PDB file of C-alpha atoms and ligand atoms in Angstrom:
ATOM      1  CA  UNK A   1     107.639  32.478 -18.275  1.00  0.00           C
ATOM      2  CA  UNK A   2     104.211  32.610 -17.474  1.00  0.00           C
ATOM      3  CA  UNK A   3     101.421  32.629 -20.518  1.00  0.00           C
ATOM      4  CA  UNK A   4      98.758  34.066 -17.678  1.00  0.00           C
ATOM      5  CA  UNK A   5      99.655  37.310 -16.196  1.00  0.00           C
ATOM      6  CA  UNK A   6      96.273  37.541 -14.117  1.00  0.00           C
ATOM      7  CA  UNK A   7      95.984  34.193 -13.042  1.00  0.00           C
ATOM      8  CA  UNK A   8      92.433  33.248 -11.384  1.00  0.00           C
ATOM      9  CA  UNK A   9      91.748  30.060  -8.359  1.00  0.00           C
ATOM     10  CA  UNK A  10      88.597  28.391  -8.422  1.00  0.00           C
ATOM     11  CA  UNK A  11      88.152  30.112  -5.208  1.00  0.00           C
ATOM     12  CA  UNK A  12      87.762  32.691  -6.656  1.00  0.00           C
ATOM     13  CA  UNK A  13      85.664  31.518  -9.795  1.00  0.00           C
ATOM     14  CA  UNK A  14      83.188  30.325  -7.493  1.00  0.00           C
ATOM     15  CA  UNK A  15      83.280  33.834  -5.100  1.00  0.00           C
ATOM     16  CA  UNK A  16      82.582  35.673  -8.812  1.00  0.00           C
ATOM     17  CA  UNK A  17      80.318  33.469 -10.037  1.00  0.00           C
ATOM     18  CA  UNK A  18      77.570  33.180  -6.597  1.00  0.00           C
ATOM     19  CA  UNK A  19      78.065  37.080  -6.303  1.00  0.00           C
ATOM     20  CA  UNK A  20      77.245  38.108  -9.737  1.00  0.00           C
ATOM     21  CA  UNK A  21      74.440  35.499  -9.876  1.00  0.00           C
ATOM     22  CA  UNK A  22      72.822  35.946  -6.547  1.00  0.00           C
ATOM     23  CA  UNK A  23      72.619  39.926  -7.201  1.00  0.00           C
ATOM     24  CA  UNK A  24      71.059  39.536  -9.654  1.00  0.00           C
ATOM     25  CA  UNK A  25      68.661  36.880  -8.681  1.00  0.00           C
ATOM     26  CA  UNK A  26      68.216  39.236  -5.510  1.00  0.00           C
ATOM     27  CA  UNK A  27      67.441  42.361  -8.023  1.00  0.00           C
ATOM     28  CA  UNK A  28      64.706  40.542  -9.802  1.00  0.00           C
ATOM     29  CA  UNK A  29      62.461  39.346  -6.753  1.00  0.00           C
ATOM     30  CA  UNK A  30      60.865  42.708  -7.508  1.00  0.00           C
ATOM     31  CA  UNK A  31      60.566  43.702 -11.848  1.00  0.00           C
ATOM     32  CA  UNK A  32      57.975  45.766 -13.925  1.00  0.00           C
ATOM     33  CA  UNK A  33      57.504  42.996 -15.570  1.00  0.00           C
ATOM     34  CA  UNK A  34      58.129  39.406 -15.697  1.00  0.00           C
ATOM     35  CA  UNK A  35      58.832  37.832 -19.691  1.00  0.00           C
ATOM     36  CA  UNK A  36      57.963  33.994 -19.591  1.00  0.00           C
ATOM     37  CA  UNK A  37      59.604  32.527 -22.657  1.00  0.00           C
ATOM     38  CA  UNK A  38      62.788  33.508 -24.032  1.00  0.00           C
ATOM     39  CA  UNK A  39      61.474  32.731 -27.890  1.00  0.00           C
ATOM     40  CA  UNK A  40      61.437  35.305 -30.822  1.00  0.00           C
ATOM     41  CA  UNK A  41      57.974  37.166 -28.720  1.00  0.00           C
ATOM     42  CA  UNK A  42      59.219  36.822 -25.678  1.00  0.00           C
ATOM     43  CA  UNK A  43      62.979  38.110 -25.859  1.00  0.00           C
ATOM     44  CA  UNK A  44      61.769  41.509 -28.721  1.00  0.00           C
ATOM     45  CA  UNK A  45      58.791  42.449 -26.373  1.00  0.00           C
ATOM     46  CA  UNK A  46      62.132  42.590 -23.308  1.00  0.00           C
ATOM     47  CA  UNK A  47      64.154  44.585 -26.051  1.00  0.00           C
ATOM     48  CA  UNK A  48      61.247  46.931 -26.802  1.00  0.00           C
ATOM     49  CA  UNK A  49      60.317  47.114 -22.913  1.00  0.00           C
ATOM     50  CA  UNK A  50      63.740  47.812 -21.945  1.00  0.00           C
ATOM     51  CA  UNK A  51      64.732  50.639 -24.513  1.00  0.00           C
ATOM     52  CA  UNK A  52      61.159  52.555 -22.785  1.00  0.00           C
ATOM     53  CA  UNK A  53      62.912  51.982 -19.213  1.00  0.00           C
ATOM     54  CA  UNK A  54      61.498  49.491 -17.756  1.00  0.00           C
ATOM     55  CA  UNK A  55      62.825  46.678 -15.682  1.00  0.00           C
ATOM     56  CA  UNK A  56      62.111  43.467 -17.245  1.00  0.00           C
ATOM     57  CA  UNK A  57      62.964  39.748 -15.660  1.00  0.00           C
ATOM     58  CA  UNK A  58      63.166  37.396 -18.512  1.00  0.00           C
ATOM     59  CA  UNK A  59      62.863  33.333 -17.839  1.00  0.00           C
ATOM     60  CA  UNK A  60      63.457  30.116 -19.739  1.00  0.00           C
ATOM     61  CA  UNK A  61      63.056  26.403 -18.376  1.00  0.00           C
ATOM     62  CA  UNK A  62      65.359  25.764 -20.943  1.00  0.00           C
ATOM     63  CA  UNK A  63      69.309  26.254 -20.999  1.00  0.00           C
ATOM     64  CA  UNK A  64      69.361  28.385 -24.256  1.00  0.00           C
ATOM     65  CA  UNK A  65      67.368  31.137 -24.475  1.00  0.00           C
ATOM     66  CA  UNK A  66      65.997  31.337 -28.394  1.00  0.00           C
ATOM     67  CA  UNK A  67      63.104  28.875 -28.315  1.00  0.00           C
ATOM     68  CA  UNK A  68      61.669  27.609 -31.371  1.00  0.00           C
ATOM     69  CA  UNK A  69      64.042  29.764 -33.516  1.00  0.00           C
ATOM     70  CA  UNK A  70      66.515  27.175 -33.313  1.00  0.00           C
ATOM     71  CA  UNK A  71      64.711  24.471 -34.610  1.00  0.00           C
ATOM     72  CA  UNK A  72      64.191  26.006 -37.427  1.00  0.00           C
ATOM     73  CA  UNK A  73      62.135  24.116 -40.504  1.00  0.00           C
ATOM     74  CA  UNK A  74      62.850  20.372 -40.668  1.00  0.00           C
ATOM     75  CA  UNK A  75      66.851  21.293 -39.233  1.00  0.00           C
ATOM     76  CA  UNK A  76      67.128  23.195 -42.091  1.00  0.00           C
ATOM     77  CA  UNK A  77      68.906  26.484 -40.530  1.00  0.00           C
ATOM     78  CA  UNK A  78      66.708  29.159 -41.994  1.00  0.00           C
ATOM     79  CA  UNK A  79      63.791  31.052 -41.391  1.00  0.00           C
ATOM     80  CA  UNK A  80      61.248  32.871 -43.896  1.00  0.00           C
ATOM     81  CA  UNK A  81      60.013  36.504 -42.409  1.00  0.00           C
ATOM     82  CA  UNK A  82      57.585  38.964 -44.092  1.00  0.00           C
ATOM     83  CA  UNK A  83      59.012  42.277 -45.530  1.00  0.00           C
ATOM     84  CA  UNK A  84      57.461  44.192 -42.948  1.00  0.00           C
ATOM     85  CA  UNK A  85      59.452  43.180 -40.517  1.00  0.00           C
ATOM     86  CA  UNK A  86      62.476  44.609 -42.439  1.00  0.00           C
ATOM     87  CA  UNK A  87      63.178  47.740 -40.393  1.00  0.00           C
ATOM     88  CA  UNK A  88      63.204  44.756 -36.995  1.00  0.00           C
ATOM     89  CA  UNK A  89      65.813  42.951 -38.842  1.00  0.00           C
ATOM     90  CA  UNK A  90      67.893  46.477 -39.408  1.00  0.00           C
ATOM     91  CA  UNK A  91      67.248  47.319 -35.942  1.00  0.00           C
ATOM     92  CA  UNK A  92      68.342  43.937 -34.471  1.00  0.00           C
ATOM     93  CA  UNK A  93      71.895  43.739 -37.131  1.00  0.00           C
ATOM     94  CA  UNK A  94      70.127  40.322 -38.543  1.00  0.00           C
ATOM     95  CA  UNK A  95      71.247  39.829 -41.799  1.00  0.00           C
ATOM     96  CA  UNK A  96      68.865  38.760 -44.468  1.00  0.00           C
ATOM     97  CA  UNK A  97      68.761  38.202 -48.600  1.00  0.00           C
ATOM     98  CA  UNK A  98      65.549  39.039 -50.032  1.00  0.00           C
ATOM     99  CA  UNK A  99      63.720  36.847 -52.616  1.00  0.00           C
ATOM    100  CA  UNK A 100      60.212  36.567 -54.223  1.00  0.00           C
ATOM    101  CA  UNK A 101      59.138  39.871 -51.831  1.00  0.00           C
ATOM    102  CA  UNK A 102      60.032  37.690 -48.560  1.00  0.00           C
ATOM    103  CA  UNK A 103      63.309  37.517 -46.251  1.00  0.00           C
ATOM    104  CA  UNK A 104      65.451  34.339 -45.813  1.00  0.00           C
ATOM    105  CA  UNK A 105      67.416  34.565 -42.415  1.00  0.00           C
ATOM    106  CA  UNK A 106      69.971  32.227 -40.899  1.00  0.00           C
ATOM    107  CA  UNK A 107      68.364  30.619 -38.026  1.00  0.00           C
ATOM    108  CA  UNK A 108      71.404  31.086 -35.846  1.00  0.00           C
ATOM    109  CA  UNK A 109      72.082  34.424 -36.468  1.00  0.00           C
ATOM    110  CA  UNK A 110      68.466  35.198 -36.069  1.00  0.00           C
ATOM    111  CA  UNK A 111      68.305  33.366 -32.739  1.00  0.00           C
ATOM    112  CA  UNK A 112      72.097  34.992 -31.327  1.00  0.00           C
ATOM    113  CA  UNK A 113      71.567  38.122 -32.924  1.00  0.00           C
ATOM    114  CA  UNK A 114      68.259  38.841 -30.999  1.00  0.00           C
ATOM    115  CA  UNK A 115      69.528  37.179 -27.744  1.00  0.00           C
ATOM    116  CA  UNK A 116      72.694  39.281 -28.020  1.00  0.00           C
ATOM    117  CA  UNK A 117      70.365  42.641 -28.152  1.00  0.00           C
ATOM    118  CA  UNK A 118      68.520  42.030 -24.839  1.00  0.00           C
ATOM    119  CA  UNK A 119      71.026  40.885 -23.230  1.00  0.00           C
ATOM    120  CA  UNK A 120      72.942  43.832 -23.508  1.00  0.00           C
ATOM    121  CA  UNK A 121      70.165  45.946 -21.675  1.00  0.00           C
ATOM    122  CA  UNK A 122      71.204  45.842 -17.732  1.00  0.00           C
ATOM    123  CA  UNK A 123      67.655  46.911 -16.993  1.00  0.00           C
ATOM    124  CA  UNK A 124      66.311  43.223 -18.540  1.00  0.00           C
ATOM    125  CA  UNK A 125      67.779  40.319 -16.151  1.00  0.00           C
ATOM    126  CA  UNK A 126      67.660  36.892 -17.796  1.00  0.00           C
ATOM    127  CA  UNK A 127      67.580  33.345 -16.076  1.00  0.00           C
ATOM    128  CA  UNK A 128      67.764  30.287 -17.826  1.00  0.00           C
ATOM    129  CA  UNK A 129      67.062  26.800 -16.100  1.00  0.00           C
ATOM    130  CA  UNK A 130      63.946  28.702 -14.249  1.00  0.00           C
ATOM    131  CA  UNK A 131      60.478  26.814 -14.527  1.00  0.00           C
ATOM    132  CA  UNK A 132      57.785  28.746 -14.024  1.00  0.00           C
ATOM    133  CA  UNK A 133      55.363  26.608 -12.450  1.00  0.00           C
ATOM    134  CA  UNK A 134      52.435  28.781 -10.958  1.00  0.00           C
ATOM    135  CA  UNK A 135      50.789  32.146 -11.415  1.00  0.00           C
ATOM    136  CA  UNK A 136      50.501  34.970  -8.027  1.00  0.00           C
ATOM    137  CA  UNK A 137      47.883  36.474  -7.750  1.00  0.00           C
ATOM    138  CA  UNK A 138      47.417  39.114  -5.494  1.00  0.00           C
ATOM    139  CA  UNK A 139      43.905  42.070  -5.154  1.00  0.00           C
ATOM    140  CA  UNK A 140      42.545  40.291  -7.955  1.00  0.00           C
ATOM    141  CA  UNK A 141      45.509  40.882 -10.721  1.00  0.00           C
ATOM    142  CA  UNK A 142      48.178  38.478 -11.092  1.00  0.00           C
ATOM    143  CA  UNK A 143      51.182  39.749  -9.721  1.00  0.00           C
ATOM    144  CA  UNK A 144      54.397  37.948 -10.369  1.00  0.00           C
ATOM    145  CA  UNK A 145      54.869  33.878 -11.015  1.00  0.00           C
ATOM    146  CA  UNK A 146      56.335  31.058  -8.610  1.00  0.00           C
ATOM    147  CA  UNK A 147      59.274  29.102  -9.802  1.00  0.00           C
ATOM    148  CA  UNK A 148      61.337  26.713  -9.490  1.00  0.00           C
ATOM    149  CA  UNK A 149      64.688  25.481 -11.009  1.00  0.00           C
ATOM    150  CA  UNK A 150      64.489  23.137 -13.942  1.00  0.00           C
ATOM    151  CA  UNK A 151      66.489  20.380 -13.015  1.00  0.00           C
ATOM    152  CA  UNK A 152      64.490  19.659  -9.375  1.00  0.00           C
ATOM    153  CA  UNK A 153      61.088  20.216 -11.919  1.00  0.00           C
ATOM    154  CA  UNK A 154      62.471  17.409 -14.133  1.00  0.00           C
ATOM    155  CA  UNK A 155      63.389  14.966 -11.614  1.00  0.00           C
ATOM    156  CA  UNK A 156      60.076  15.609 -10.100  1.00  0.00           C
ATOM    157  CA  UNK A 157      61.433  16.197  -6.389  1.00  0.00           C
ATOM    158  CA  UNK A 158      59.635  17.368  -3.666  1.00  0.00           C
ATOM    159  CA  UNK A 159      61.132  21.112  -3.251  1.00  0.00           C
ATOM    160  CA  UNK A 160      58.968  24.102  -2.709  1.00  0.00           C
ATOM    161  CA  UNK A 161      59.615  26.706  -5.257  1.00  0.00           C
ATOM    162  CA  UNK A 162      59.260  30.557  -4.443  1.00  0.00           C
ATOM    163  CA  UNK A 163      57.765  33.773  -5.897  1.00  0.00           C
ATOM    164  CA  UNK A 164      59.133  36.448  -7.776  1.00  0.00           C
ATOM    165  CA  UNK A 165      56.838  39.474  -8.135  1.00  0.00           C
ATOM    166  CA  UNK A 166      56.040  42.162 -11.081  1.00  0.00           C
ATOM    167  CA  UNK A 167      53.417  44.554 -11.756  1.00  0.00           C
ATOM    168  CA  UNK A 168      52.680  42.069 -15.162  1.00  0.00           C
ATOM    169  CA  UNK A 169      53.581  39.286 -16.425  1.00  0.00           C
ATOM    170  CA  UNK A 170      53.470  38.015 -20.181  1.00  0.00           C
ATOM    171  CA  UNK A 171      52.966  34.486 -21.705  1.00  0.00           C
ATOM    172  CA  UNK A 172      55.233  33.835 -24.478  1.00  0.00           C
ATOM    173  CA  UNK A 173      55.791  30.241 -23.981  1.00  0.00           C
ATOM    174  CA  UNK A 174      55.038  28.935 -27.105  1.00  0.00           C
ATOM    175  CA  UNK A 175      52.625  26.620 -28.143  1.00  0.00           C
ATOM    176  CA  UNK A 176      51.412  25.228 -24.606  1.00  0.00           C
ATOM    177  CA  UNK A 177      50.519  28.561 -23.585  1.00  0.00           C
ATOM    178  CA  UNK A 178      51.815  27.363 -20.007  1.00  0.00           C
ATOM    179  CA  UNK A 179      50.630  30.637 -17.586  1.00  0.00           C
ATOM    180  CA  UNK A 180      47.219  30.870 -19.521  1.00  0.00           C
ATOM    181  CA  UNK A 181      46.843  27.311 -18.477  1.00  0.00           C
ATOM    182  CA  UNK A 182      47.593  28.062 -15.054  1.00  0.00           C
ATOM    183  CA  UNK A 183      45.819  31.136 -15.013  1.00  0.00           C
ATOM    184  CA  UNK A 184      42.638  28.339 -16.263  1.00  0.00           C
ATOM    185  CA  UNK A 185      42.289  26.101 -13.554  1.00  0.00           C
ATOM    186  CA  UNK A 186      41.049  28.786 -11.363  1.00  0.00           C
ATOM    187  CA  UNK A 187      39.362  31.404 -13.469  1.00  0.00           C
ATOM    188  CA  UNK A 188      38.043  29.852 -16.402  1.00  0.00           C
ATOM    189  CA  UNK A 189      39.320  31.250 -19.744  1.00  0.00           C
ATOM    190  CA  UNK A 190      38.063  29.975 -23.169  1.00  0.00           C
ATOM    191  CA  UNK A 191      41.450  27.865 -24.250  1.00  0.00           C
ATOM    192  CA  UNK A 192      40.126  27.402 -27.902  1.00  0.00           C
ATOM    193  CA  UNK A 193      43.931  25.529 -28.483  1.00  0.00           C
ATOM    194  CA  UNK A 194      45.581  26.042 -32.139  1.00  0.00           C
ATOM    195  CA  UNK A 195      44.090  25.157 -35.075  1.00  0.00           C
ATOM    196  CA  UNK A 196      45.952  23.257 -38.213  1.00  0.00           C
ATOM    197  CA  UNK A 197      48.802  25.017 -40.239  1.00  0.00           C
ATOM    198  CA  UNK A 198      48.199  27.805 -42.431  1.00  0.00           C
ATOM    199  CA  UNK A 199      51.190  30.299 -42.246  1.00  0.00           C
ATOM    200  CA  UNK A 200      49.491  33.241 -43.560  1.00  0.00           C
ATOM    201  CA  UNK A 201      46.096  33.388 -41.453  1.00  0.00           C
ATOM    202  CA  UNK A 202      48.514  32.162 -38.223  1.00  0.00           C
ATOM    203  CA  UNK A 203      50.438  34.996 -38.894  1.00  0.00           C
ATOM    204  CA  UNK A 204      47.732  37.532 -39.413  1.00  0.00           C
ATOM    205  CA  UNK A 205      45.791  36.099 -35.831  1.00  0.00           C
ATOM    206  CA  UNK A 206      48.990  35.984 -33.613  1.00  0.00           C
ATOM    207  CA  UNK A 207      49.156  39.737 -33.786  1.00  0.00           C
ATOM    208  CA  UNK A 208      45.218  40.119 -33.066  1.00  0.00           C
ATOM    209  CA  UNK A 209      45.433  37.293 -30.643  1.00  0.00           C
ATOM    210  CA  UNK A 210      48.169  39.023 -28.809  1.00  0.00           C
ATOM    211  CA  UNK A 211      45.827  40.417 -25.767  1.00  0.00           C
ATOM    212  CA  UNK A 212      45.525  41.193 -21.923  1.00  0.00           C
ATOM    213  CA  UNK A 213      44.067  38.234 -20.870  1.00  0.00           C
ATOM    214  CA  UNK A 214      42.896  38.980 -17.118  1.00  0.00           C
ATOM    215  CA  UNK A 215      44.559  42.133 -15.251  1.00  0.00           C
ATOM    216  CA  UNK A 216      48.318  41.819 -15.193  1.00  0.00           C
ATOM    217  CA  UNK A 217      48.433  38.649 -17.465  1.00  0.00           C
ATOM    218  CA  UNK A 218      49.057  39.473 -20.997  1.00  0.00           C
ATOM    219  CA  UNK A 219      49.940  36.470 -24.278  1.00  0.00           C
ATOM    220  CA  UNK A 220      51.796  36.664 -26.955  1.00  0.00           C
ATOM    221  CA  UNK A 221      53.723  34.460 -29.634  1.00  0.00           C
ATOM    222  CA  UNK A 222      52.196  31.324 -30.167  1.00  0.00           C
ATOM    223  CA  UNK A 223      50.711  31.127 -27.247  1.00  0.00           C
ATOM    224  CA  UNK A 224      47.945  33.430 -28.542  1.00  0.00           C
ATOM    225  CA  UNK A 225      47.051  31.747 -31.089  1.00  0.00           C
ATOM    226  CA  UNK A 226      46.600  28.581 -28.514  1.00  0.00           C
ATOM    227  CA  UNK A 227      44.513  30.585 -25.965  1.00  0.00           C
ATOM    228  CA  UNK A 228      42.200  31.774 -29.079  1.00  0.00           C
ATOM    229  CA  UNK A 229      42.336  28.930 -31.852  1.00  0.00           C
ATOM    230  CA  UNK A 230      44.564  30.734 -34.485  1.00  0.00           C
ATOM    231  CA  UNK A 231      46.016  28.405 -37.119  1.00  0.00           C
ATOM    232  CA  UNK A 232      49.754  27.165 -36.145  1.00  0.00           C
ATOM    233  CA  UNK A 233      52.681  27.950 -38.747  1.00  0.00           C
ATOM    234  CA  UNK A 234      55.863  26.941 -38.970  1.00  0.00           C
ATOM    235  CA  UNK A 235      58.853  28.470 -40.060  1.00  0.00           C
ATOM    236  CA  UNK A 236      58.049  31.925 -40.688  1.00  0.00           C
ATOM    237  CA  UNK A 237      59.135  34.070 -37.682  1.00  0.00           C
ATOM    238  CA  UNK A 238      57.771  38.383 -38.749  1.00  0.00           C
ATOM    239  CA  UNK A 239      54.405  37.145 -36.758  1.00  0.00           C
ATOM    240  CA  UNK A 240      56.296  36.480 -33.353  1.00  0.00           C
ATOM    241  CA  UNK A 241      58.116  39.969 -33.877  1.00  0.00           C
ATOM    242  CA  UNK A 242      55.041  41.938 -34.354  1.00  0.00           C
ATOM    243  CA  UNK A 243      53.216  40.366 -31.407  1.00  0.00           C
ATOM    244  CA  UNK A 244      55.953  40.952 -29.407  1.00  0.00           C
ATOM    245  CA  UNK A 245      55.874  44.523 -30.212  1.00  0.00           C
ATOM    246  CA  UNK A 246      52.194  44.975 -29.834  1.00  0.00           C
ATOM    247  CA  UNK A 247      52.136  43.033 -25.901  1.00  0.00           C
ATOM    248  CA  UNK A 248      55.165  45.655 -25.028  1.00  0.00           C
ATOM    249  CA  UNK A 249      52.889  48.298 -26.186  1.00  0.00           C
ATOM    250  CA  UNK A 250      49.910  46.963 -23.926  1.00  0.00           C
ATOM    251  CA  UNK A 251      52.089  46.286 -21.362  1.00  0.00           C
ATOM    252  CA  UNK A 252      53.536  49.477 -21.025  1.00  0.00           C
ATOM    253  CA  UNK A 253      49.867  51.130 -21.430  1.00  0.00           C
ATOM    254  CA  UNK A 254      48.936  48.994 -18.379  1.00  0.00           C
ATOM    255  CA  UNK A 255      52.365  49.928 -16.426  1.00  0.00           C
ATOM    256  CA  UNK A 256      51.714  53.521 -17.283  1.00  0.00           C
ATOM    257  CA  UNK A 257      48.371  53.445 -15.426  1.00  0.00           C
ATOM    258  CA  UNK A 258      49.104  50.756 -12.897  1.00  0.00           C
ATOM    259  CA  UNK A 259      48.278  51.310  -9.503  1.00  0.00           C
ATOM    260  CA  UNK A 260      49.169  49.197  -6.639  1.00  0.00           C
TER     261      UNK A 260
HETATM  262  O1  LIG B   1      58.056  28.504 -28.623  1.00  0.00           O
HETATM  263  P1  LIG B   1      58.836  29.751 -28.521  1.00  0.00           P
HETATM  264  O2  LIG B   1      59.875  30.012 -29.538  1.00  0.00           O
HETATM  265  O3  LIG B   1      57.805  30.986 -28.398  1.00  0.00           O
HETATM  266  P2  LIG B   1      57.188  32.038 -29.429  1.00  0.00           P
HETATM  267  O4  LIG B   1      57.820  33.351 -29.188  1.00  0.00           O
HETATM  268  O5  LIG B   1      57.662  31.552 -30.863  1.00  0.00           O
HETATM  269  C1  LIG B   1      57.081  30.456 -31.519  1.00  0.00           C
HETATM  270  C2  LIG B   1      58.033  29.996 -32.602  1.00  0.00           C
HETATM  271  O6  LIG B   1      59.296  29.668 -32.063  1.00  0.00           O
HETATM  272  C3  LIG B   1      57.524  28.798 -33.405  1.00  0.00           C
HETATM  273  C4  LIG B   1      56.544  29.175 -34.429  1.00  0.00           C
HETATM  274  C5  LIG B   1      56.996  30.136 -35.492  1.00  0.00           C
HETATM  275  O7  LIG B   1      56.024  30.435 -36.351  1.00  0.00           O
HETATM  276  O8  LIG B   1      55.459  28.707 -34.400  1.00  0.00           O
HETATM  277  O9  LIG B   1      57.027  27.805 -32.551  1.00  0.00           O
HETATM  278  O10 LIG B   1      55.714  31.920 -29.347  1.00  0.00           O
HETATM  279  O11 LIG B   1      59.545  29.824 -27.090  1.00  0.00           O
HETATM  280  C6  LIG B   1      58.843  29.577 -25.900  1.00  0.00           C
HETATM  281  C7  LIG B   1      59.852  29.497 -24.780  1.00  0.00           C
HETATM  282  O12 LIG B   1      59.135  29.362 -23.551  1.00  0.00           O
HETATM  283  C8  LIG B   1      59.876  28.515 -22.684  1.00  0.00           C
HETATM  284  C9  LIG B   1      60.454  27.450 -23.637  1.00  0.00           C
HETATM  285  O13 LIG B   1      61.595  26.824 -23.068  1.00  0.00           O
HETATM  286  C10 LIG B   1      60.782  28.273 -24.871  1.00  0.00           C
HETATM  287  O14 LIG B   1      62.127  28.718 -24.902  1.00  0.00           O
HETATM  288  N1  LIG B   1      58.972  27.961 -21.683  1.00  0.00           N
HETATM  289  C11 LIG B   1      57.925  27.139 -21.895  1.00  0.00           C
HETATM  290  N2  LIG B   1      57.322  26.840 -20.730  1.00  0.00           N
HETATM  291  C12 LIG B   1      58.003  27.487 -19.735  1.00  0.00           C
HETATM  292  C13 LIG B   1      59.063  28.211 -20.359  1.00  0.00           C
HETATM  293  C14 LIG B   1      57.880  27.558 -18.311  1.00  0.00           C
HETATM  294  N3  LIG B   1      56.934  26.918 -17.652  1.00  0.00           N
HETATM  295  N4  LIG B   1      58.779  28.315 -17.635  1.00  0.00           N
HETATM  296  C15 LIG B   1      59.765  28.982 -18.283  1.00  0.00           C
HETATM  297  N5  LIG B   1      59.914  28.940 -19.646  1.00  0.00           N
END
């Protein structure tokens, strides 16, 4: 007696696999807009983006979406968010206890909990292992990013990467602020870099940072507070939330009035 009743060759696994993949690869050449940075700004700005209808390309360098959220504070698997954030949390089905007018959070639920919601969109296609490595720029706006696959961007070999377009793009890669840097060694932009740790002015100036940088390129998360010199913080997460909420609200201002 078998225990399989459907079984599957690796034929076949691979067949599956290069299909599904390659679609959508092939689908996101061409997005509304293009999420760089898969951390807690990055991935609710795709949530909020996608629930409006738009179709959103999200891409990490690394293998696990969730940036800094798993790292947590010191390996110590929670995070501290700000009570106005509480109706995010509801939203998203994080859990949270509530203590001295603040929210604890498990770091792993926060992380799988928000990855779990965008992925569930099929209008927000996510690739993992995909460096971004250059800005396009096309009639004066930028208009998609080139990339390349991690691994050949790690080993440093000598392979041409390609472009995938979008009407805007958004930096949410952290603190290196990787596409404003990009974006800098051609048109200059005033890269003020972060100032020292102070959780509750970071938190305040990540929101206000969060900004349309030049047409089509738009920052949020910590690399905001990078491009304009807010203070860095550390294991308080309602900051990256609300940016990412306010840069899908400029980005789908600029998408509503885009022309090509
Ligand atoms: O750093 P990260 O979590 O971004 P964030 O949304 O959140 C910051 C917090 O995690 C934390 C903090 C809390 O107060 O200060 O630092 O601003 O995630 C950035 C993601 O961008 C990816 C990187 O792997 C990470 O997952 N990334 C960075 N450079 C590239 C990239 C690149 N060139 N191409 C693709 N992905």
């Amino acid at each position: 007696m078998k225990n399989i009743k459907y079984p599957i060759s690796d034929e076949k696994i691979s067949r599956l696999i290069i299909k599904s993949y390659f679609e959508d690869l092939y689908n996101a050449v061409s997005s509304d807009v293009i999420i760089t940075g898969a951390g807690p700004s990055g991935l609710y700005c795709a949530i909020l983006l996608a629930k409006n209808g738009f179709k959103v390309t999200v891409l990490d360098k690394k293998l696990s979406p969730g940036g800094g959220i798993w790292g947590d504070a010191m390996s110590f698997n929670r995070v501290v968010l700000q009570k106005d954030v509480k109706d995010i949390l509801e939203e998203l089905n994080i859990p949270y206890n509530e203590e001295e007018n603040a929210l604890i959070v498990s770091s792993i639920s926060f992380a799988s909990n928000l990855i779990a919601k965008a992925t569930s969109f099929s209008n927000i296609k996510f690739f993992n292992l995909i460096s971004v490595v250059d800005l396009y720029y096309i009639d004066e706006k930028i208009s998609g990013v080139v990339v390349n696959n991690s691994t050949i961007e790690l080993q440093k070999l000598f392979v041409d990467p390609m472009v995938l377009v979008s009407k805007a793009v958004l930096d949410a890669t952290g603190h290196d602020a990787v596409l404003v840097s990009f974006y800098n060694k051609r048109r200059k932009v005033d890269m003020i870099k972060e100032f020292f740790m102070n959780a509750e002015r970071g938190e305040e100036e990540v929101i206000n940072n969060t900004k349309m940088i030049a047409p089509g390129l738009f920052v949020a998360g910590m690399a905001a507070n990078n491009v304009y010199g807010g203070h860095r913080m550390g294991p308080i997460f309602g900051g990256m939330l609300l940016s990412g909420k306010k840069a899908a609200n400029l980005i789908a201002d600029y998408l509503n009035t885009y022309k090509k």
